[in-house]
XYZ file of C-alpha atoms in Angstrom:
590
model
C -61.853 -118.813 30.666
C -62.710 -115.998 32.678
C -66.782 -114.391 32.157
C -66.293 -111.329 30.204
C -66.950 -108.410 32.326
C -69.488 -106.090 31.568
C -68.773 -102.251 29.878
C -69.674 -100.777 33.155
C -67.361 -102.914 35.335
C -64.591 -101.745 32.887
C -65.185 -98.349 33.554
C -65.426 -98.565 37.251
C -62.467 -100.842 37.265
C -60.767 -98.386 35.200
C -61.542 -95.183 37.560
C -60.279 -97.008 40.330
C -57.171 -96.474 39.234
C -57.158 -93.715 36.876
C -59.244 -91.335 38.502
C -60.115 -92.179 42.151
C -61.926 -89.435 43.141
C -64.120 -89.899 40.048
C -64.512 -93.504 40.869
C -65.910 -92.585 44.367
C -67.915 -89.509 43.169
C -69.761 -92.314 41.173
C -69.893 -94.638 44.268
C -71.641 -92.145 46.442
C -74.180 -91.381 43.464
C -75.331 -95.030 43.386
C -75.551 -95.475 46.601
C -78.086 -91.851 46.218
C -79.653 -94.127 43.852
C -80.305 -97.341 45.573
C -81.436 -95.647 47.975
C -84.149 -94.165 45.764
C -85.050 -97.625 44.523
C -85.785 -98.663 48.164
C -83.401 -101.399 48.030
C -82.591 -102.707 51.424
C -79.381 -104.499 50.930
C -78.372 -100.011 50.797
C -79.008 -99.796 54.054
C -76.834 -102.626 55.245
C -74.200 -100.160 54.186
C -74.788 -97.666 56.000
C -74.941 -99.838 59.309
C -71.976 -101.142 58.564
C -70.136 -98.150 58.914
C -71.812 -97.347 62.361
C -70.799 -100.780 62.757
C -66.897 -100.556 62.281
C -66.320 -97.624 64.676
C -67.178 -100.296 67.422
C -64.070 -101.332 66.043
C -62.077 -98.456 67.649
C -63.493 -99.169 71.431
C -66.096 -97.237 70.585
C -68.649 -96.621 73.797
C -72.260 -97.011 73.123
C -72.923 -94.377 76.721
C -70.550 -91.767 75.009
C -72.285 -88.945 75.551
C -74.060 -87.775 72.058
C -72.474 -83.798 71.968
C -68.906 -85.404 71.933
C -68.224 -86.264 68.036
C -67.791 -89.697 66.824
C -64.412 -91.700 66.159
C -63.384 -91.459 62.849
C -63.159 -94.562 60.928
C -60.053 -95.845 58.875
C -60.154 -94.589 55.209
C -59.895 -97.933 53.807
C -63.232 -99.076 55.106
C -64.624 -96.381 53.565
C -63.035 -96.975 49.908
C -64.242 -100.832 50.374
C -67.721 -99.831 51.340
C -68.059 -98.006 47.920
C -66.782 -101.356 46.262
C -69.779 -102.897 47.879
C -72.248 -100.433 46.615
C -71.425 -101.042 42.979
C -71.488 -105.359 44.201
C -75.047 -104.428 45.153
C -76.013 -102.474 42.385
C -74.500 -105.127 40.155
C -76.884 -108.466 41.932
C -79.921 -105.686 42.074
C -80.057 -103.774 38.791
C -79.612 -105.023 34.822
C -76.418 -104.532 33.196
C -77.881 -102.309 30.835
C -79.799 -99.857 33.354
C -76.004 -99.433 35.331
C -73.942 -98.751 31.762
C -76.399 -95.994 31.004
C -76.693 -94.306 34.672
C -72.769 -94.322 34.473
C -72.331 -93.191 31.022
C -74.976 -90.451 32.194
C -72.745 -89.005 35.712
C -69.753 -89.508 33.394
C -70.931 -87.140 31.018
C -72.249 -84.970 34.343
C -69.105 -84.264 35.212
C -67.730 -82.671 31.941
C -70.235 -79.706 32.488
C -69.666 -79.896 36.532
C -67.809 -76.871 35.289
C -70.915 -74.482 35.462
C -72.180 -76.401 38.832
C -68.783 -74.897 40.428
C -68.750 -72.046 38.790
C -71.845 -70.655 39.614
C -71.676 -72.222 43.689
C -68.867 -70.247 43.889
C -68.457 -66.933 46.423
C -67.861 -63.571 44.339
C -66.771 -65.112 41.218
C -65.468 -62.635 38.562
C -68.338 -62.077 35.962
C -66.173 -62.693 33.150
C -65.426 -66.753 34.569
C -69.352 -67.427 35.368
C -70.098 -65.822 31.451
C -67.360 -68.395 30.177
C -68.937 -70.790 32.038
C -72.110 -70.418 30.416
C -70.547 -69.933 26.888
C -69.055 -73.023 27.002
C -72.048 -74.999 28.234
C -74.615 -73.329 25.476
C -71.440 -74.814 23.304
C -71.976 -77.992 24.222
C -75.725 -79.133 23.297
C -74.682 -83.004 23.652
C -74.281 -82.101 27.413
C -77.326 -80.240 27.958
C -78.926 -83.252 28.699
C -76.904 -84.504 30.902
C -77.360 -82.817 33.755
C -78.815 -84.370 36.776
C -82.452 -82.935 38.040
C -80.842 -81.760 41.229
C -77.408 -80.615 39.565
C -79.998 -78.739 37.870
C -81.906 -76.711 40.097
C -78.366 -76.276 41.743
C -77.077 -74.086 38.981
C -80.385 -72.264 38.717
C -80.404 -71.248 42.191
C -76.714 -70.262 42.268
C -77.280 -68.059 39.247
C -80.076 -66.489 40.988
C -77.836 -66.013 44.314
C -75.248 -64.462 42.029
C -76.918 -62.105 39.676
C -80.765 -61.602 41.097
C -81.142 -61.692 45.186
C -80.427 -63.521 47.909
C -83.663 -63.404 49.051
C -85.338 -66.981 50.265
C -88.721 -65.965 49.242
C -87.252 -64.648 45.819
C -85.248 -67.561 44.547
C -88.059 -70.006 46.049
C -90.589 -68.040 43.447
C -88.036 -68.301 40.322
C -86.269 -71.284 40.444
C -89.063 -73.232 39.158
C -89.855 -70.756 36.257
C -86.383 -69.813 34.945
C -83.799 -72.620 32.967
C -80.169 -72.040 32.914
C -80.679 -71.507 28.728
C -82.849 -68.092 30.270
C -79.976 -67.331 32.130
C -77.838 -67.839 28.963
C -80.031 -65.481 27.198
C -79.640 -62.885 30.320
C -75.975 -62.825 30.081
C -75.331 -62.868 26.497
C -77.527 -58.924 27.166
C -75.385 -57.985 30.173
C -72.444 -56.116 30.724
C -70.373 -54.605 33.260
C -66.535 -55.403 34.883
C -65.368 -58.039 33.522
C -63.676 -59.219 36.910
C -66.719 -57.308 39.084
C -69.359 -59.393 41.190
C -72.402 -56.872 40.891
C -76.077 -58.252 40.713
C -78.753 -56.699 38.272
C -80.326 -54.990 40.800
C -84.234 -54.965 42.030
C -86.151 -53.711 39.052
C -84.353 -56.238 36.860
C -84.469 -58.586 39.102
C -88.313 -57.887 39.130
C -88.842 -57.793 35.580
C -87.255 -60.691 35.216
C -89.344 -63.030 37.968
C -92.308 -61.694 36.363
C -91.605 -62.433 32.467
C -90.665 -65.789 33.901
C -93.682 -66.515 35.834
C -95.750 -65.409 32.908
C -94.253 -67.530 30.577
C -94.637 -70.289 32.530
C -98.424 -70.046 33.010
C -99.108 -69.453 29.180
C -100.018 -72.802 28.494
C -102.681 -72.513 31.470
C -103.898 -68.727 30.711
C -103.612 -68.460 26.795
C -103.265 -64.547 26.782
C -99.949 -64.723 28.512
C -98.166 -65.931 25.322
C -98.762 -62.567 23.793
C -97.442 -60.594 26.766
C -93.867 -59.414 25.798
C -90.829 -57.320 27.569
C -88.578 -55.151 25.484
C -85.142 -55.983 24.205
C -83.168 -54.750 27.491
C -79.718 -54.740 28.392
C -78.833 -54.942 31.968
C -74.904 -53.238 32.999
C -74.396 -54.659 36.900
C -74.363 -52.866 40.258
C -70.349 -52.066 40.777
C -70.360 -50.294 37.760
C -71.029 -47.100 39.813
C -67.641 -48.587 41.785
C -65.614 -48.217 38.828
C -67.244 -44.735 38.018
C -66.786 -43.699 40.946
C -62.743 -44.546 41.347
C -61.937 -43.501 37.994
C -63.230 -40.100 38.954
C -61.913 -40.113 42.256
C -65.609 -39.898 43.925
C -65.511 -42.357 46.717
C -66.094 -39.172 49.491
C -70.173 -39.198 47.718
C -70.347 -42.452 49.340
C -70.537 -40.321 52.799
C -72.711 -37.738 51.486
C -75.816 -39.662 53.301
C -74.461 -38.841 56.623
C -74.976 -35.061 56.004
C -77.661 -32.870 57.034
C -80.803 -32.755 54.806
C -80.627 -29.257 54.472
C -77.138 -29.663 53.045
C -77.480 -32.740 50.762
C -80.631 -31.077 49.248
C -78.377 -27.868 48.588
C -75.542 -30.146 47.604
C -77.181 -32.219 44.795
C -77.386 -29.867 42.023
C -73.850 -29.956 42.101
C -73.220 -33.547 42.317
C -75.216 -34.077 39.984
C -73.117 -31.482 37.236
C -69.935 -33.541 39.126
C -70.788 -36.735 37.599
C -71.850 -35.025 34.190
C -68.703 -34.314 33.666
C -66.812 -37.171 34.554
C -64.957 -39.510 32.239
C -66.563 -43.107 32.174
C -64.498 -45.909 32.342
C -62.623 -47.396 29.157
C -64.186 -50.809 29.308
C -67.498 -49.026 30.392
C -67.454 -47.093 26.998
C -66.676 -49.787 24.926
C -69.390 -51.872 26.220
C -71.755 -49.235 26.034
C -71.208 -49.069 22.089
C -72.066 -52.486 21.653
C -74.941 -51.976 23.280
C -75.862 -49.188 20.811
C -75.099 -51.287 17.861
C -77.681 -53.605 19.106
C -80.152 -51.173 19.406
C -79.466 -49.250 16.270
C -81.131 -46.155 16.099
C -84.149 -47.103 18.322
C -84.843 -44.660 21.162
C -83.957 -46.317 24.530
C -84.713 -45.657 28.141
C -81.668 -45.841 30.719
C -83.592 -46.801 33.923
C -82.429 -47.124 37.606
C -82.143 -50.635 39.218
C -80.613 -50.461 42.449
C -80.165 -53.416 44.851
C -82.990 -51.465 47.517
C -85.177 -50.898 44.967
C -88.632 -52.811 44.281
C -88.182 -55.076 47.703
C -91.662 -55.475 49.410
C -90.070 -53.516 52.389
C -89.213 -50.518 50.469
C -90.279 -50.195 46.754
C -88.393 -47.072 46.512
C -90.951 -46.193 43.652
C -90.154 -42.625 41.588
C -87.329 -41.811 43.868
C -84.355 -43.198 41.367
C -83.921 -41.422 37.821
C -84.906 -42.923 34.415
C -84.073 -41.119 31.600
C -85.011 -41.302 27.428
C -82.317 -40.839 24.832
C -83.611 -39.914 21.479
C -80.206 -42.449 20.044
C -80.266 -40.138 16.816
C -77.258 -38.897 15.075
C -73.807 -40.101 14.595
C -72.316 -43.086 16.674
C -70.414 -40.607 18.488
C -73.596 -38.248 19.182
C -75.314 -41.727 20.398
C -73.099 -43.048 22.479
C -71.956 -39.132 24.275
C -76.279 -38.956 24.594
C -76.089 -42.778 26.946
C -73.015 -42.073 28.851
C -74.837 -38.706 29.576
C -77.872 -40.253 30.733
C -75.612 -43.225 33.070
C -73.744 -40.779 34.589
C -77.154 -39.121 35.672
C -78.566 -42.117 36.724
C -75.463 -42.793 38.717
C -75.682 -39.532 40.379
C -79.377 -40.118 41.804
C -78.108 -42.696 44.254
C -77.272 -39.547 46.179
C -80.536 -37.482 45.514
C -81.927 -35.956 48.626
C -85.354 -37.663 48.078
C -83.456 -41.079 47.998
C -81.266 -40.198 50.995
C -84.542 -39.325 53.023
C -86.421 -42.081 51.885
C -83.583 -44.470 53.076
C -83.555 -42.245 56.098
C -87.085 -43.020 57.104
C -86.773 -47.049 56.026
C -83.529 -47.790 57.900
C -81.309 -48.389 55.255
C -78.971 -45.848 55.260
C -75.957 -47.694 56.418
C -76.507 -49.865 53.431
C -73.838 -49.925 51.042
C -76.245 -48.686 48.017
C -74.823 -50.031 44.347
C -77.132 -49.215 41.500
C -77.349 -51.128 38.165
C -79.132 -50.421 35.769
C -81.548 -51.184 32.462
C -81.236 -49.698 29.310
C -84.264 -50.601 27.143
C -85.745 -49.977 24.184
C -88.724 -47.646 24.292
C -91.777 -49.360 23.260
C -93.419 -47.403 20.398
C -93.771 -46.287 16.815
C -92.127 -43.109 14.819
C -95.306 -41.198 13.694
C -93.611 -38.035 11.559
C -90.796 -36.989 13.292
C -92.269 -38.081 16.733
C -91.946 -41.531 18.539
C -94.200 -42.752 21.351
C -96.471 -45.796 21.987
C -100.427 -45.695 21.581
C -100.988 -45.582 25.327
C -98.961 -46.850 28.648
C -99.539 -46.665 32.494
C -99.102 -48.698 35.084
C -101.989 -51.090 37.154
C -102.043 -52.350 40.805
C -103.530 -55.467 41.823
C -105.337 -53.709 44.779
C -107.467 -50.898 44.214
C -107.384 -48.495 46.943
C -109.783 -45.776 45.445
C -113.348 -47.720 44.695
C -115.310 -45.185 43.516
C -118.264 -47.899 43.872
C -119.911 -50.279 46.518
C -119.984 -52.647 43.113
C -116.188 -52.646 43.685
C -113.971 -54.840 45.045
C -110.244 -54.246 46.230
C -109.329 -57.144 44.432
C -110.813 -55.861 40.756
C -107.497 -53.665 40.466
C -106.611 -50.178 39.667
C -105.132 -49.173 35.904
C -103.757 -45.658 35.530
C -103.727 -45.427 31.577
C -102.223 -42.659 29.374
C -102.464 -41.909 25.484
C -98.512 -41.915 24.621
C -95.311 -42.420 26.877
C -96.486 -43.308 30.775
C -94.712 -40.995 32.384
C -97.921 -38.913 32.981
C -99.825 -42.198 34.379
C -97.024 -42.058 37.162
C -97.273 -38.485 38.283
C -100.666 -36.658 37.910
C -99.232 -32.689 36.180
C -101.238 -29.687 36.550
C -104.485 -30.065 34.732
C -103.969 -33.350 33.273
C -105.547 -36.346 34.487
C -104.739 -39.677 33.961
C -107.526 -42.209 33.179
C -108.505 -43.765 36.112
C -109.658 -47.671 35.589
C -110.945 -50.684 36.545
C -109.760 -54.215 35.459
C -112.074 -56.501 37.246
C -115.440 -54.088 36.198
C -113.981 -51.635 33.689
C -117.847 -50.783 33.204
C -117.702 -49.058 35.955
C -116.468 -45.425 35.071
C -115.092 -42.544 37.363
C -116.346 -40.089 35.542
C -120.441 -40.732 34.952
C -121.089 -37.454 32.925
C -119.664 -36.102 29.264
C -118.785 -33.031 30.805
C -116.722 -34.787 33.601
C -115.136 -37.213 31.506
C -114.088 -34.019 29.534
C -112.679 -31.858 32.602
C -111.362 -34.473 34.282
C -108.968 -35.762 30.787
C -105.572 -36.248 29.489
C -104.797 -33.176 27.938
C -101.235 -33.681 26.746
C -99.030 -36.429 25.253
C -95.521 -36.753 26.600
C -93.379 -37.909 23.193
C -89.981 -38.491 21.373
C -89.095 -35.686 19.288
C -86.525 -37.733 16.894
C -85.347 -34.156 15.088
C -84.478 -32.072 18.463
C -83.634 -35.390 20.183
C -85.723 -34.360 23.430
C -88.584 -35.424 25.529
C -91.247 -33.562 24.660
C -95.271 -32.374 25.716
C -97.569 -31.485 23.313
C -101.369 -30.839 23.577
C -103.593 -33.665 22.204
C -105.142 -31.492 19.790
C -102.094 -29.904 18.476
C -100.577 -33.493 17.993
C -103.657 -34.677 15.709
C -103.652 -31.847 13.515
C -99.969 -32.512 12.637
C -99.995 -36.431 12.138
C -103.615 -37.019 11.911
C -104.629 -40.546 11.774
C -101.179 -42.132 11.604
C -101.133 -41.354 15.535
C -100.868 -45.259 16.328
C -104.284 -46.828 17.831
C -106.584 -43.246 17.548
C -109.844 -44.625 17.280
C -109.569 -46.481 20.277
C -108.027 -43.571 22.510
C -109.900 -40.750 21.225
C -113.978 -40.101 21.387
C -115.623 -36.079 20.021
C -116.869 -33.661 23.009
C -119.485 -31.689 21.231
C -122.638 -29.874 22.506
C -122.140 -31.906 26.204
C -122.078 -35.322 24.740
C -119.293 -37.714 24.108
C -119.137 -39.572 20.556
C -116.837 -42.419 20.091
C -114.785 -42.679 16.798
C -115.481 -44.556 14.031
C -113.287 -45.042 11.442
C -109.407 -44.536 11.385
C -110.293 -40.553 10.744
C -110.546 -37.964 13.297
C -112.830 -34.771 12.180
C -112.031 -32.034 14.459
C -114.739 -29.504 13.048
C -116.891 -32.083 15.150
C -115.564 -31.535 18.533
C -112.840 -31.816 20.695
C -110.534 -34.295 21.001
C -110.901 -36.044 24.485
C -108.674 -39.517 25.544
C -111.287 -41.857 26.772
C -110.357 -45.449 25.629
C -113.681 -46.089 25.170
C -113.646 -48.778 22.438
C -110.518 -49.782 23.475
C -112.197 -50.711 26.665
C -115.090 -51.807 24.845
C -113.013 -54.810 22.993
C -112.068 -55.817 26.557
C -109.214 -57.694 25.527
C -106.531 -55.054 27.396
C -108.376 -54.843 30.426
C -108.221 -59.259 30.114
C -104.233 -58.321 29.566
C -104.210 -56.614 32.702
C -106.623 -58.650 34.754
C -104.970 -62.064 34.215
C -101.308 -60.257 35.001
C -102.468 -59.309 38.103
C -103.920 -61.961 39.170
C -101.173 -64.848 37.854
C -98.330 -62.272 39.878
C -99.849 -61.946 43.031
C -101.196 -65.957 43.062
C -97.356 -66.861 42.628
C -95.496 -64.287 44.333
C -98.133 -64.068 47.370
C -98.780 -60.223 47.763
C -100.007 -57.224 45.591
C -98.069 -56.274 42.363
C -97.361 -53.184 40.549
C -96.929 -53.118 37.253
C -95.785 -50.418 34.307
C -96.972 -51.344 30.963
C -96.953 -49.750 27.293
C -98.952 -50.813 23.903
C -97.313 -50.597 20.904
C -100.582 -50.614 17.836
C -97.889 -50.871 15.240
C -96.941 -54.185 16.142
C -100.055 -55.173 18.156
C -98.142 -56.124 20.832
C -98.600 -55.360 24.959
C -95.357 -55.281 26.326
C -94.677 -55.379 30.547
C -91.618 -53.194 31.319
C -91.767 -53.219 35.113
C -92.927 -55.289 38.205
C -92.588 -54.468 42.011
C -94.154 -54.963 45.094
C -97.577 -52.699 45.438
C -96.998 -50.271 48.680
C -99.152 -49.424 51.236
C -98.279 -46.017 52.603
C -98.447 -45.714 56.351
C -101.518 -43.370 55.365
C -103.556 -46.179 54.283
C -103.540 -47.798 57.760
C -107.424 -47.773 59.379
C -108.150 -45.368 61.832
C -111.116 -44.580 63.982
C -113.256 -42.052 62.775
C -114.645 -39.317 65.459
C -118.567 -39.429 65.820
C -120.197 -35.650 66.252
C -117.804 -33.245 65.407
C -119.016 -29.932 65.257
C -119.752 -28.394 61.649
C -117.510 -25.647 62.494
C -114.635 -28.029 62.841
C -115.652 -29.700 59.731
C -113.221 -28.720 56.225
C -114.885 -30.915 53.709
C -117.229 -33.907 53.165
C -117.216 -36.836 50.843
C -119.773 -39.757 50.227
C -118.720 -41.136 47.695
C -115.541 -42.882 47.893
């Protein structure tokens, strides 16, 4: 009587015939993993085939740029027959039945390997593809390390950049369940190819990386992003050849003069164009998951937030209220898309591109809609303070400071006023690494040189709206989210913080200092450790836009990009003895 065979031998045996290219799949993976084991009889293998093309008169002098002589098939199929001989005399029975088992069950989610390797496949197959694996959670397991990173990095290829240095900083910090996640919030042609675009894609590396490094800096686990859906870059396409648009696309090639002239009315153009069906009815899903939370439709085209050309401010992003009916909702987002849309061909955009050689690129913008981070105070909604925070500071106002401490520009409210400095209204200008260290050394600087109005949500007129700071705390008093640490008195030339949650204004004025918020220190350890975990893993200076919800007591990170040097901040020699007639202005201190 024959020696029973063992369950593995079956299998193979069986695959043989069944399924041959199966059975040699498997063959080529053992002989991957004898190799690993360092098990010489392996490398017999491989000199025997180098060894059986002597048997077609092979010549050892042929010269080594003319290609080798190809060996007969069969030798080939009985090599692999030795591999699993080898495997059989080297490893235990039990070790092979459960590696085979394991690339057996490999190949029933291969599906998602394939899919996602594969050139300018339709969005709709790669979102099947992951719906069915997330189906499957006996499978997750089962793939294979490298199968592994395989996915992840064709998923990043696909949907995030191409970029070497890019995927290189994600793949390690991103699973294909976070991908799952990112899909199951994006929408756009369901047979399109288009990517997320650079400030998703920048977002996205950056919640990553911060996640990842929670265990090792504690305050990271607290850091959140808000709930964002992402609609991909050849959406524009479709908008653009339902409408008829396409001649836009050569609207770069006019003269500035004319495109600057021009815009006002593209701009109206798209306005009042009719958005795709599919477009629509994905957009009211995406309303249904936000409900009736005000949301922020912002700009995320493929050239933006590269560390060539940031392309910071140029692109439009735009709040909607979302109050009303459905139908008021969803007319309020396609509004805001379409204007969006039309800022790929904004004269400041065009110029910029201009000046960066990239205006033969074939621009496609995607974009983010995300909820605004913030609380309804009255009929108002805005968060207790936002801004944005560079890892190099270019303006030290002190020998005491180092370009590495970081810059914060922080606001009371929505950050649109950190970005862009209006009128009167300053920003407040600090620190991270020594937020001792103040700008503004005197009360009565601290006062002139203040926010003096809060950009908000107004949820009854369904605008963006300015009010002045004082105006705003007579209304909603202390329900303004977070006041005691954003507001200090002006009185008689001396600052005096708040105590309490009320504000008496028969004491003073009302000035935004963030004095005991900086006092607690732990935003300005938010910021600090950000700064310093993004620009350790991605290897240069980061910018960052951030807002503050006190409701929830949560810090939330809605952007990430590159930090830009301006051709202005390159040194120059300085001239020695000029005469004080030639001489406009001096400054010591910075």
């Amino acid at each position: 009587m024959s020696p029973k065979k063992p369950e593995w031998r079956i299998i193979i045996d069986l695959l043989e015939e069944a399924n041959p290219n199966l059975y040699k799949r498997l063959g080529r993976r053992m002989m991957n993993h004898l190799f690993k084991k360092d098990i010489t009889k392996i490398e017999d293998i491989v000199f025997n085939i180098d060894k059986s093309v002597t048997m077609f008169d092979f010549d050892e002098n042929l010269d080594e740029n003319q290609p080798h002589p190809r060996i007969n098939t069969q030798i080939l199929e009985k090599l692999i027959g030795e591999v699993f001989n080898i495997a059989e005399s080297e490893l235990g029975e039990e070790e092979i039945t459960d590696i085979i088992r394991l690339w057996i069950k490999n190949e029933n989610v291969s599906f998602l390997l394939t899919t996602a390797e594969k050139r300018d496949v339709a969005f709709d197959e790669i979102q099947n593809a992951l719906y069915d694996f997330s189906n499957q959670p006996h499978l997750k397991d089962s793939l294979a390390k490298e199968d592994r990173i395989g996915v992840r990095v064709a998923l990043i290829r696909r949907f995030l950049s191409n970029n070497l240095s890019y995927i290189n900083t994600l793949k390690d910090h991103i699973t294909i369940e976070d991908f799952i996640e990112i899909m199951n919030k994006t929408i756009g042609p369901s047979k399109g190819n288009g990517k997320l675009g650079g400030k998703a894609a920048g977002m996205i590396r950056a919640r990553q990386i911060l996640k990842s490094k929670s265990s090792e800096f504690p305050v990271l686990g607290e850091i959140r992003t808000p709930k964002t859906w992402f609609v991909t870059s050849d959406g524009i396409f479709d908008f653009l050849h339902s409408n008829a648009l396409e001649e836009f696309q050569r609207v770069k090639y006019h003269d500035p003069i004319e495109i600057r002239r021009e815009y006002p009315y593209i701009e109206q153009i798209f306005k009042n164009s009719i958005m795709p069906l599919e477009s629509i009815t994905m957009l009211s899903s995406v309303l249904d998951d936000f409900g009736d939370s005000p949301i922020i439709v912002r700009s995320s085209s493929l050239l933006e937030d590269s560390p060539e050309a940031a392309f910071a401010g140029k692109y439009k992003s735009l709040f909607v209220s979302n109050q009303g009916s459905k139908k008021e909702r969803l007319e309020a987002l396609i509004d805001a898309v379409e204007e969006v849309y039309s800022s790929v061909f904004s004269p400041d955009v065009i110029e910029y591109r201009r000046e960066n050689g990239l205006l033969d690129f074939n621009e496609e913008m995607a974009l983010m809609i995300q909820e605004v981070v913030g609380t309804k105070v009255g009929k108002y909604y805005l968060p207790a303070f936002a801004g944005v925070a560079f890892t190099d500071n270019e303006f030290r106002w002190s020998p005491r400071i180092k370009k590495e401490d970081g810059i914060i520009r922080l606001v009371a409210g929505l950050g649109t006023r950190a970005v862009d400095r209006v009128g009167d209204d300053y920003p407040l200008i600090l620190c991270p690494g020594q937020p001792g260290l103040k700008v503004n050394s005197t009360p009565e600087e601290s006062f002139h040189y203040s926010q003096k109005c809060i950009d908000i949500i107004n949820l009854e007129t369904k605008k963006f709206e300015t009010l002045p700071l004082k105006a705003l705390i007579e209304e909603v008093g202390s329900s303004l989210p977070g006041l005691t640490d954003i507001i200090s008195l002006y009185s008689e030339g001396q600052l005096h913080q708040s105590v309490g949650s009320y504000i008496d204004l028969s004491k003073g004025d009302p000035v935004i200092t963030f004095s005991n918020l900086i006092k607690k220190g732990r935003f300005t350890n938010y910021i600090k450790t950000i700064l310093d975990v993004l620009k350790k893993a991605l290897g240069y200076p980061v910018d960052i836009e951030f807002a503050f919800d006190a409701a929830k007591d949560k810090f939330y990170l809605l952007q990430c990009r590159p930090q830009s040097h301006s051709k202005e901040m390159i040194s120059v020699s300085m001239p020695r003895e000029i005469p004080p007639e030639k001489i406009l202005f001096t400054a010591k201190k910075y």
